[in-house]
CSV table of C-alpha atoms (C1' of nucleotides) in Angstrom, one decimal:
chain,number,residue,atom,x,y,z
A,1,MET,CA,24.4,-34.6,37.1
A,2,THR,CA,28.2,-35.0,37.4
A,3,VAL,CA,30.4,-31.2,37.3
A,4,PRO,CA,31.2,-30.2,32.8
A,5,ASN,CA,34.3,-30.2,32.1
A,6,ARG,CA,36.5,-27.3,31.6
A,7,GLN,CA,36.6,-27.3,28.0
A,8,VAL,CA,32.9,-28.2,28.3
A,9,ARG,CA,32.6,-25.1,30.0
A,10,ARG,CA,34.4,-23.0,28.1
A,11,THR,CA,32.0,-24.5,24.2
A,12,ARG,CA,28.8,-24.8,26.2
A,13,ALA,CA,29.9,-20.4,27.4
A,14,ARG,CA,30.6,-19.7,23.7
A,15,VAL,CA,28.0,-21.7,22.0
A,16,LEU,CA,25.3,-19.5,24.5
A,17,GLU,CA,26.9,-16.4,23.6
A,18,ALA,CA,27.5,-16.5,20.2
A,19,ALA,CA,23.2,-17.7,20.2
A,20,HIS,CA,22.7,-14.9,22.5
A,21,ARG,CA,23.7,-12.2,19.6
A,22,LEU,CA,22.1,-14.3,17.2
A,23,LEU,CA,18.6,-14.1,19.1
A,24,ALA,CA,18.5,-10.7,19.9
A,25,ASP,CA,19.2,-10.1,16.6
A,26,GLU,CA,17.3,-11.9,13.9
A,27,GLY,CA,14.7,-14.2,16.1
A,28,PRO,CA,14.1,-17.5,17.5
A,29,ASP,CA,14.1,-19.0,14.1
A,30,ALA,CA,18.0,-18.3,13.7
A,31,VAL,CA,18.8,-20.3,16.3
A,32,THR,CA,20.1,-23.0,14.4
A,33,HIS,CA,22.9,-24.9,14.9
A,34,LEU,CA,24.3,-24.1,12.0
A,35,ARG,CA,25.0,-20.0,12.1
A,36,VAL,CA,25.3,-20.3,15.9
A,37,ALA,CA,28.1,-22.9,15.0
A,38,GLU,CA,29.7,-20.5,13.2
A,39,ALA,CA,29.1,-17.5,15.4
A,40,ALA,CA,30.7,-19.3,17.7
A,41,ASP,CA,33.5,-20.6,15.6
A,42,VAL,CA,32.4,-24.0,16.4
A,43,ALA,CA,32.7,-27.1,15.0
A,44,ARG,CA,28.7,-28.0,13.9
A,45,ALA,CA,28.7,-31.5,14.7
A,46,THR,CA,29.6,-29.8,18.6
A,47,VAL,CA,26.0,-28.1,18.7
A,48,TYR,CA,24.0,-31.7,18.7
A,49,ARG,CA,26.2,-32.2,21.2
A,50,HIS,CA,26.0,-30.4,23.4
A,51,TRP,CA,21.3,-30.1,22.7
A,52,PRO,CA,20.5,-32.3,19.6
A,53,ASP,CA,17.4,-30.8,19.2
A,54,ARG,CA,17.4,-27.1,18.4
A,55,ILE,CA,14.8,-26.2,21.0
A,56,ASP,CA,16.2,-27.5,23.0
A,57,LEU,CA,19.2,-25.0,22.8
A,58,LEU,CA,16.3,-21.9,23.1
A,59,VAL,CA,15.2,-23.5,25.7
A,60,ASP,CA,18.7,-23.2,27.9
A,61,LEU,CA,18.9,-19.9,25.8
A,62,LEU,CA,15.6,-18.3,27.4
A,63,GLU,CA,16.1,-19.7,31.1
A,64,SER,CA,19.5,-18.7,31.2
A,65,GLY,CA,18.7,-15.7,30.2
A,66,ALA,CA,15.3,-14.7,31.9
A,67,SER,CA,14.9,-16.0,34.2
A,68,PRO,CA,17.4,-14.2,38.1
A,69,PRO,CA,17.1,-10.9,37.9
A,70,VAL,CA,13.5,-10.7,37.2
A,71,PHE,CA,11.4,-10.5,40.2
A,72,GLU,CA,14.4,-10.6,43.1
A,73,PRO,CA,13.2,-9.4,46.4
A,74,PRO,CA,14.5,-6.0,46.9
A,75,PRO,CA,16.0,-5.0,49.7
A,76,GLY,CA,14.0,-1.5,51.6
A,77,ASP,CA,12.1,-0.9,55.2
A,78,ASP,CA,8.3,-0.9,54.6
A,79,ALA,CA,6.4,-3.2,52.5
A,80,ARG,CA,5.0,0.1,50.0
A,81,ALA,CA,9.2,0.8,49.2
A,82,ARG,CA,9.7,-2.9,48.1
A,83,ILE,CA,6.8,-3.6,45.8
A,84,LEU,CA,7.2,-0.5,44.3
A,85,ALA,CA,11.1,-1.6,44.3
A,86,ALA,CA,10.2,-4.9,42.9
A,87,LEU,CA,7.3,-3.5,40.2
A,88,GLY,CA,9.5,-1.0,39.1
A,89,ARG,CA,12.3,-4.0,38.4
A,90,ALA,CA,9.7,-6.2,36.6
A,91,SER,CA,8.8,-3.1,34.2
A,92,ASN,CA,12.7,-2.6,33.2
A,93,ASN,CA,12.8,-6.0,32.4
A,94,PHE,CA,10.3,-6.2,30.9
A,95,ASP,CA,11.6,-3.5,27.9
A,96,GLY,CA,14.4,-4.2,26.3
A,97,GLU,CA,16.1,-7.8,25.5
A,98,LEU,CA,14.3,-9.6,28.2
A,99,GLY,CA,10.4,-8.4,27.8
A,100,ARG,CA,11.9,-9.6,24.5
A,101,SER,CA,13.3,-13.5,26.0
A,102,LEU,CA,9.2,-13.1,27.9
A,103,ARG,CA,7.2,-12.6,25.3
A,104,LEU,CA,9.1,-15.2,23.1
A,105,LEU,CA,9.1,-17.8,26.2
A,106,LEU,CA,4.4,-16.9,26.7
A,107,ALA,CA,4.5,-18.6,22.6
A,108,ARG,CA,6.3,-21.2,22.8
A,109,ALA,CA,5.1,-22.6,25.5
A,110,ASP,CA,1.3,-22.6,24.0
A,111,TRP,CA,2.9,-25.2,21.9
A,112,ASP,CA,6.0,-27.6,23.4
A,113,GLU,CA,6.1,-28.3,27.1
A,114,ARG,CA,9.7,-27.4,27.3
A,115,PHE,CA,8.3,-23.8,26.6
A,116,ALA,CA,6.1,-24.6,28.8
A,117,HIS,CA,8.2,-26.0,31.7
A,118,ALA,CA,11.1,-22.9,32.1
A,119,LYS,CA,8.1,-19.8,31.8
A,120,ALA,CA,5.8,-22.1,35.0
A,121,ALA,CA,8.9,-22.0,37.1
A,122,ILE,CA,9.0,-18.1,35.5
A,123,THR,CA,5.9,-17.0,35.7
A,124,GLY,CA,6.3,-18.6,39.0
A,125,ALA,CA,8.8,-17.0,40.7
A,126,GLY,CA,7.7,-13.9,39.8
A,127,ARG,CA,4.5,-14.7,41.3
A,128,ALA,CA,5.9,-16.1,44.6
A,129,VAL,CA,7.5,-13.3,45.4
A,130,LEU,CA,5.4,-10.4,44.8
A,131,VAL,CA,3.2,-12.5,46.8
A,132,GLY,CA,5.6,-13.0,50.0
A,133,LEU,CA,6.0,-9.4,50.3
A,134,LEU,CA,2.6,-8.5,50.2
A,135,GLU,CA,1.8,-11.4,53.1
A,136,GLU,CA,5.0,-10.3,55.3
A,137,GLY,CA,4.1,-5.8,55.0
A,138,ARG,CA,0.4,-7.9,55.9
A,139,ARG,CA,2.8,-9.5,59.2
A,140,SER,CA,4.9,-6.6,60.3
A,141,GLY,CA,0.7,-4.3,59.9
A,142,ASP,CA,1.9,-2.1,57.0
A,143,LEU,CA,-1.2,-3.2,54.2
A,144,VAL,CA,-4.0,-4.2,54.5
A,145,PHE,CA,-6.2,-5.9,52.5
A,146,GLU,CA,-8.9,-8.4,52.0
A,147,GLU,CA,-8.6,-10.1,49.1
A,148,THR,CA,-6.1,-12.7,48.3
A,149,PRO,CA,-2.0,-12.0,48.0
A,150,GLU,CA,-2.7,-14.3,44.8
A,151,VAL,CA,-5.2,-11.3,43.7
A,152,LEU,CA,-3.2,-8.6,44.4
A,153,VAL,CA,-0.6,-9.8,42.9
A,154,ASP,CA,-2.2,-9.5,39.3
A,155,ARG,CA,-3.9,-6.1,40.1
A,156,LEU,CA,-0.3,-5.0,41.2
A,157,LEU,CA,1.9,-6.7,37.8
A,158,GLY,CA,-1.0,-7.2,35.5
A,159,PRO,CA,-1.3,-2.9,34.3
A,160,ILE,CA,2.3,-3.2,34.1
A,161,VAL,CA,2.6,-6.1,31.7
A,162,VAL,CA,-0.2,-4.9,29.5
A,163,ARG,CA,1.0,-2.3,29.0
A,164,SER,CA,5.0,-3.3,28.2
A,165,LEU,CA,4.4,-6.4,26.5
A,166,LEU,CA,0.5,-5.4,24.6
A,167,PHE,CA,0.5,-1.8,24.2
A,168,ASP,CA,4.5,-0.5,24.6
A,169,ASP,CA,4.1,2.0,26.1
A,170,PRO,CA,6.0,3.4,29.0
A,171,VAL,CA,6.0,3.1,32.6
A,172,ASP,CA,7.7,5.4,34.6
A,173,GLU,CA,7.9,6.4,38.3
A,174,PRO,CA,5.2,8.2,39.0
A,175,TYR,CA,2.6,6.0,37.1
A,176,LEU,CA,4.5,2.6,39.4
A,177,GLU,CA,3.2,5.1,42.5
A,178,SER,CA,-0.1,5.6,41.4
A,179,LEU,CA,-0.8,1.9,40.8
A,180,VAL,CA,0.6,0.8,44.0
A,181,ASP,CA,-1.3,3.7,45.8
A,182,ALA,CA,-4.7,3.0,43.7
A,183,ILE,CA,-4.9,-1.3,44.7
A,184,LEU,CA,-2.9,-1.0,48.2
A,185,GLY,CA,-5.3,1.5,49.3
A,186,THR,CA,-2.0,3.5,50.8
B,1,MET,CA,-7.7,-3.5,-4.9
B,2,THR,CA,-8.7,-6.3,-8.1
B,3,VAL,CA,-11.3,-8.2,-6.1
B,4,PRO,CA,-10.0,-11.6,-6.5
B,5,ASN,CA,-11.6,-14.7,-8.9
B,6,ARG,CA,-13.7,-17.0,-7.9
B,7,GLN,CA,-11.0,-19.6,-8.5
B,8,VAL,CA,-8.2,-17.9,-6.7
B,9,ARG,CA,-11.1,-17.2,-3.7
B,10,ARG,CA,-11.4,-21.1,-3.3
B,11,THR,CA,-8.1,-21.4,-3.3
B,12,ARG,CA,-6.4,-19.2,-0.8
B,13,ALA,CA,-9.9,-20.2,1.1
B,14,ARG,CA,-8.0,-24.0,1.3
B,15,VAL,CA,-4.4,-23.1,1.8
B,16,LEU,CA,-5.6,-20.7,5.1
B,17,GLU,CA,-7.8,-23.6,6.7
B,18,ALA,CA,-5.1,-26.4,6.1
B,19,ALA,CA,-2.6,-23.4,7.9
B,20,HIS,CA,-5.2,-23.2,9.9
B,21,ARG,CA,-5.0,-26.8,11.6
B,22,LEU,CA,-1.6,-26.7,11.1
B,23,LEU,CA,-1.1,-23.7,12.8
B,24,ALA,CA,-3.6,-24.6,15.8
B,25,ASP,CA,-2.5,-28.4,16.4
B,26,GLU,CA,1.7,-28.0,15.0
B,27,GLY,CA,3.2,-24.8,16.3
B,28,PRO,CA,3.8,-22.3,14.0
B,29,ASP,CA,7.1,-24.2,13.0
B,30,ALA,CA,5.0,-26.9,11.1
B,31,VAL,CA,3.3,-23.4,8.5
B,32,THR,CA,5.7,-23.8,5.2
B,33,HIS,CA,5.0,-24.1,1.9
B,34,LEU,CA,5.3,-27.5,2.0
B,35,ARG,CA,3.2,-29.0,5.0
B,36,VAL,CA,0.1,-26.5,3.6
B,37,ALA,CA,0.3,-27.3,0.6
B,38,GLU,CA,0.1,-30.8,1.6
B,39,ALA,CA,-2.2,-30.5,3.7
B,40,ALA,CA,-4.4,-28.9,1.3
B,41,ASP,CA,-4.0,-30.8,-1.4
B,42,VAL,CA,-2.6,-28.5,-3.2
B,43,ALA,CA,0.4,-27.1,-5.6
B,44,ARG,CA,3.1,-26.2,-4.1
B,45,ALA,CA,3.9,-23.1,-6.8
B,46,THR,CA,0.3,-22.3,-5.3
B,47,VAL,CA,1.0,-21.2,-1.8
B,48,TYR,CA,4.1,-19.9,-2.7
B,49,ARG,CA,2.4,-17.5,-5.8
B,50,HIS,CA,0.1,-16.4,-3.1
B,51,TRP,CA,1.8,-15.6,0.0
B,52,PRO,CA,5.7,-15.4,-1.0
B,53,ASP,CA,7.0,-15.5,2.3
B,54,ARG,CA,6.5,-17.6,4.8
B,55,ILE,CA,6.0,-14.7,7.5
B,56,ASP,CA,3.1,-13.2,5.5
B,57,LEU,CA,1.0,-16.3,5.2
B,58,LEU,CA,1.2,-16.3,9.1
B,59,VAL,CA,0.5,-12.8,9.5
B,60,ASP,CA,-2.3,-13.6,7.1
B,61,LEU,CA,-3.5,-16.3,9.4
B,62,LEU,CA,-3.4,-13.9,12.4
B,63,GLU,CA,-5.1,-11.0,11.9
B,64,SER,CA,-8.0,-13.4,10.1
B,65,GLY,CA,-8.1,-15.0,13.2
B,66,ALA,CA,-7.5,-13.1,15.9
B,67,SER,CA,-8.9,-10.2,15.2
B,68,PRO,CA,-12.5,-9.4,15.2
B,69,PRO,CA,-14.2,-10.8,18.8
B,70,VAL,CA,-11.4,-10.3,20.7
B,71,PHE,CA,-12.7,-6.9,22.1
B,72,GLU,CA,-16.2,-6.2,20.3
B,73,PRO,CA,-18.2,-4.1,22.0
B,74,PRO,CA,-21.7,-5.6,23.6
B,75,PRO,CA,-24.7,-4.6,24.4
B,76,GLY,CA,-25.8,-2.4,27.4
B,77,ASP,CA,-27.6,-0.6,29.9
B,78,ASP,CA,-25.1,1.1,32.9
B,79,ALA,CA,-21.3,1.5,32.0
B,80,ARG,CA,-20.5,-1.2,34.7
B,81,ALA,CA,-22.2,-4.1,32.6
B,82,ARG,CA,-21.1,-2.8,29.2
B,83,ILE,CA,-17.7,-2.8,30.9
B,84,LEU,CA,-17.9,-6.2,32.7
B,85,ALA,CA,-19.4,-7.9,28.9
B,86,ALA,CA,-16.8,-6.5,26.6
B,87,LEU,CA,-13.9,-7.4,29.6
B,88,GLY,CA,-15.5,-11.0,29.5
B,89,ARG,CA,-15.5,-11.2,25.8
B,90,ALA,CA,-12.1,-10.6,26.7
B,91,SER,CA,-11.3,-12.8,29.4
B,92,ASN,CA,-12.2,-15.7,27.1
B,93,ASN,CA,-10.6,-15.8,23.8
B,94,PHE,CA,-7.3,-14.6,26.5
B,95,ASP,CA,-7.8,-19.0,26.4
B,96,GLY,CA,-8.1,-21.5,24.0
B,97,GLU,CA,-6.8,-21.2,20.7
B,98,LEU,CA,-6.9,-16.8,20.3
B,99,GLY,CA,-5.4,-16.7,22.9
B,100,ARG,CA,-2.4,-18.2,21.5
B,101,SER,CA,-2.5,-16.7,18.4
B,102,LEU,CA,-2.2,-13.3,20.0
B,103,ARG,CA,0.9,-14.6,22.2
B,104,LEU,CA,2.9,-15.8,18.4
B,105,LEU,CA,1.5,-12.2,17.2
B,106,LEU,CA,3.4,-10.3,20.1
B,107,ALA,CA,6.4,-13.0,20.5
B,108,ARG,CA,7.3,-13.0,16.4
B,109,ALA,CA,6.4,-8.6,16.2
B,110,ASP,CA,10.5,-8.2,18.2
B,111,TRP,CA,11.6,-9.2,15.1
B,112,ASP,CA,8.9,-8.9,12.4
B,113,GLU,CA,7.8,-5.4,11.5
B,114,ARG,CA,4.7,-7.1,9.2
B,115,PHE,CA,3.7,-8.5,12.8
B,116,ALA,CA,4.1,-5.7,14.5
B,117,HIS,CA,1.4,-3.8,12.7
B,118,ALA,CA,-0.4,-6.3,13.2
B,119,LYS,CA,-0.4,-6.3,16.9
B,120,ALA,CA,-0.2,-2.6,16.9
B,121,ALA,CA,-4.0,-2.6,14.9
B,122,ILE,CA,-4.8,-5.6,17.3
B,123,THR,CA,-4.3,-4.1,20.8
B,124,GLY,CA,-5.3,-1.1,19.3
B,125,ALA,CA,-8.6,-1.3,19.2
B,126,GLY,CA,-9.4,-3.1,22.1
B,127,ARG,CA,-7.4,-0.9,24.3
B,128,ALA,CA,-10.1,1.8,22.0
B,129,VAL,CA,-13.3,0.4,22.2
B,130,LEU,CA,-12.2,0.0,26.2
B,131,VAL,CA,-11.2,3.3,26.8
B,132,GLY,CA,-14.2,4.3,25.2
B,133,LEU,CA,-16.6,2.3,26.8
B,134,LEU,CA,-14.9,4.1,30.2
B,135,GLU,CA,-15.2,8.1,28.5
B,136,GLU,CA,-19.0,7.0,27.3
B,137,GLY,CA,-19.7,6.1,31.2
B,138,ARG,CA,-18.3,9.1,32.5
B,139,ARG,CA,-19.9,11.2,29.8
B,140,SER,CA,-22.9,9.3,31.3
B,141,GLY,CA,-22.3,10.4,34.1
B,142,ASP,CA,-22.3,6.2,35.5
B,143,LEU,CA,-18.8,7.1,36.5
B,144,VAL,CA,-16.5,9.1,37.8
B,145,PHE,CA,-13.1,8.6,38.1
B,146,GLU,CA,-9.4,11.2,38.3
B,147,GLU,CA,-7.5,9.2,35.8
B,148,THR,CA,-7.2,8.9,32.0
B,149,PRO,CA,-9.3,6.8,31.0
B,150,GLU,CA,-6.1,4.6,29.4
B,151,VAL,CA,-5.5,4.1,32.7
B,152,LEU,CA,-8.2,2.8,34.2
B,153,VAL,CA,-8.2,0.3,31.2
B,154,ASP,CA,-3.8,-1.3,31.8
B,155,ARG,CA,-6.3,-1.4,35.1
B,156,LEU,CA,-9.1,-3.4,34.2
B,157,LEU,CA,-7.2,-5.3,32.0
B,158,GLY,CA,-3.7,-5.9,32.5
B,159,PRO,CA,-4.9,-8.7,35.7
B,160,ILE,CA,-6.6,-10.0,33.6
B,161,VAL,CA,-3.5,-10.6,30.3
B,162,VAL,CA,-1.4,-11.6,33.4
B,163,ARG,CA,-4.2,-13.9,34.4
B,164,SER,CA,-4.6,-15.9,31.7
B,165,LEU,CA,-1.6,-15.4,29.4
B,166,LEU,CA,1.6,-15.9,32.3
B,167,PHE,CA,-0.1,-18.1,35.3
B,168,ASP,CA,-3.1,-19.6,33.1
B,169,ASP,CA,-4.9,-18.8,35.9
B,170,PRO,CA,-8.5,-19.2,34.8
B,171,VAL,CA,-10.9,-15.6,35.5
B,172,ASP,CA,-14.6,-16.1,36.4
B,173,GLU,CA,-17.1,-14.1,36.8
B,174,PRO,CA,-17.1,-13.4,40.9
B,175,TYR,CA,-13.3,-12.6,39.7
B,176,LEU,CA,-14.4,-9.6,37.4
B,177,GLU,CA,-17.0,-8.8,38.9
B,178,SER,CA,-14.5,-7.3,42.6
B,179,LEU,CA,-11.6,-6.5,39.8
B,180,VAL,CA,-14.4,-3.3,38.1
B,181,ASP,CA,-15.7,-2.1,41.5
B,182,ALA,CA,-12.1,-2.8,43.4
B,183,ILE,CA,-10.9,-0.9,40.1
B,184,LEU,CA,-13.6,1.9,39.6
B,185,GLY,CA,-14.9,2.0,42.9
B,186,THR,CA,-19.2,1.3,41.7
C,1,DC,C1',55.7,-35.5,33.5
C,2,DA,C1',53.2,-38.5,31.3
C,3,DC,C1',49.2,-41.5,30.9
C,4,DG,C1',44.1,-42.3,30.0
C,5,DA,C1',39.6,-40.6,29.3
C,6,DC,C1',37.2,-37.5,26.4
C,7,DA,C1',35.9,-33.6,24.0
C,8,DT,C1',36.3,-30.8,20.0
C,9,DG,C1',37.5,-30.4,15.0
C,10,DA,C1',36.8,-31.7,10.0
C,11,DT,C1',35.0,-34.6,6.6
C,12,DA,C1',31.8,-36.9,4.3
C,13,DC,C1',27.0,-38.8,3.9
C,14,DA,C1',22.1,-39.2,3.0
C,15,DC,C1',17.3,-36.8,3.3
C,16,DC,C1',14.4,-32.9,3.8
C,17,DT,C1',13.7,-28.1,2.4
C,18,DT,C1',13.2,-24.0,-0.1
C,19,DG,C1',12.8,-21.3,-3.6
C,20,DT,C1',12.5,-20.3,-8.9
C,21,DC,C1',11.0,-21.7,-13.5
C,22,DT,C1',9.5,-24.5,-16.6
C,23,DC,C1',5.5,-25.6,-19.2
C,24,DA,C1',0.6,-28.4,-19.8
C,25,DT,C1',-3.9,-28.2,-18.1
C,26,DG,C1',-7.8,-26.9,-15.9
C,27,DT,C1',-10.9,-22.8,-14.8
C,28,DG,C1',-14.2,-18.9,-15.1
C,29,DA,C1',-15.5,-14.4,-16.6
C,30,DG,C1',-17.5,-12.0,-20.2
D,1,DC,C1',-17.2,-20.9,-27.0
D,2,DT,C1',-12.9,-18.0,-26.7
D,3,DC,C1',-8.9,-16.6,-24.6
D,4,DA,C1',-6.9,-15.3,-20.4
D,5,DC,C1',-5.8,-16.5,-16.5
D,6,DA,C1',-5.0,-20.0,-12.1
D,7,DT,C1',-3.9,-24.1,-10.8
D,8,DG,C1',-0.3,-28.7,-11.1
D,9,DA,C1',3.4,-30.9,-12.0
D,10,DG,C1',7.5,-32.0,-12.1
D,11,DA,C1',12.7,-30.4,-12.0
D,12,DC,C1',16.6,-27.9,-10.1
D,13,DA,C1',20.3,-25.5,-7.6
D,14,DA,C1',21.8,-24.4,-3.0
D,15,DG,C1',21.7,-25.3,1.2
D,16,DG,C1',20.1,-27.2,6.0
D,17,DT,C1',19.6,-31.2,8.9
D,18,DG,C1',21.0,-35.3,11.5
D,19,DT,C1',24.2,-39.0,12.6
D,20,DA,C1',28.8,-41.1,11.7
D,21,DT,C1',33.7,-41.4,11.7
D,22,DC,C1',38.3,-40.5,12.6
D,23,DA,C1',42.3,-37.7,13.6
D,24,DT,C1',43.5,-34.2,16.4
D,25,DG,C1',43.4,-31.4,21.1
D,26,DT,C1',42.8,-30.8,25.9
D,27,DC,C1',42.3,-32.2,31.2
D,28,DG,C1',41.7,-34.7,35.0
D,29,DT,C1',45.0,-37.8,37.8
D,30,DG,C1',48.3,-41.3,39.0
DNA sequence: CACGACATGATACACCTTGTCTCATGTGAG
DNA sequence: CTCACATGAGACAAGGTGTATCATGTCGTG
């Protein structure tokens, strides 16, 4: 991995930013070499040099946009509060632009290996964070449960996902609290 | 609504079937007027006559394929068994081709009104079936719960959705049983 | 600073897809 | 059988794709 030039970094950043706007405004079909180049005020050939395949550009876009803050391990004292904060962060990310990226990732992963990798990385990371919080709570004695942590993650994350990604209903703080209490028995 | 010709019906069926294969094999980007026409052995102009917009064809495809059996109200005696059967049917449908259609619908709904309608119709129907089963169980005395039925549907359906659509982990009968017992307290 | 390596802009090219049109031919309902 | 209408076949302009070339611009290094 050679570290890219300043010029290269600047160009990539400009292109990605333009592509990001295009994706957000007009959807994945609008992210073509031509339109991205025009929006970024960059030669079309330049876009081809960096991303010979349109799909690579889309994957880059989704990975850079959807990855970092989705399930960041939150600070806090007891396990319940930390889990609550993690779920709140997740639900905040699910609606809005990040939710759209996630849905796009889910759909494209069915037909394209590159999207599948990105999907696995992101969902895997999120799952790992929650599993970690649960195990930490069990070790510290804050939580007592019989099921595997993975099963509990399903039960905690699932309702939020269904509600925001499928039903387009809001998820607020009371909803999360009653969910956590019901699942974790706190 | 005029009832279409025999010729028209035949053509539409052939085109839809070819488009279906294309979607399943190569994904949504492959469903273009040209490729569908070639696969269906039909003139390209004919496809344009029936579906002037490529998106209409995709929506048609997803609605016809994804709608009917997703959450069919199952027969059975007690509420727990019926809900279990409904969830089992749903989880069977989530992986495989129907799951892909659902994910595609979710993603495209963010940028296209027509997909959004189809998504709302399908998810709404599914939710209604489960809510109905819960209310029926409450009336018959099989089930006792304090939350709204919608909240319980989130908790029942959510884990299954997350597990099959996000994590790509299998959902088997014991998983469903322990889920139902945990959520409904049976 | 000056040089050299390399990224970019500009342009050209052949090829493919799209959307629309026209007209001859085929098909089915009455 | 006949006529309305659906389809097939092909033409067409417009525009997107992918690749190549070369002059120009930008940066890192000596």
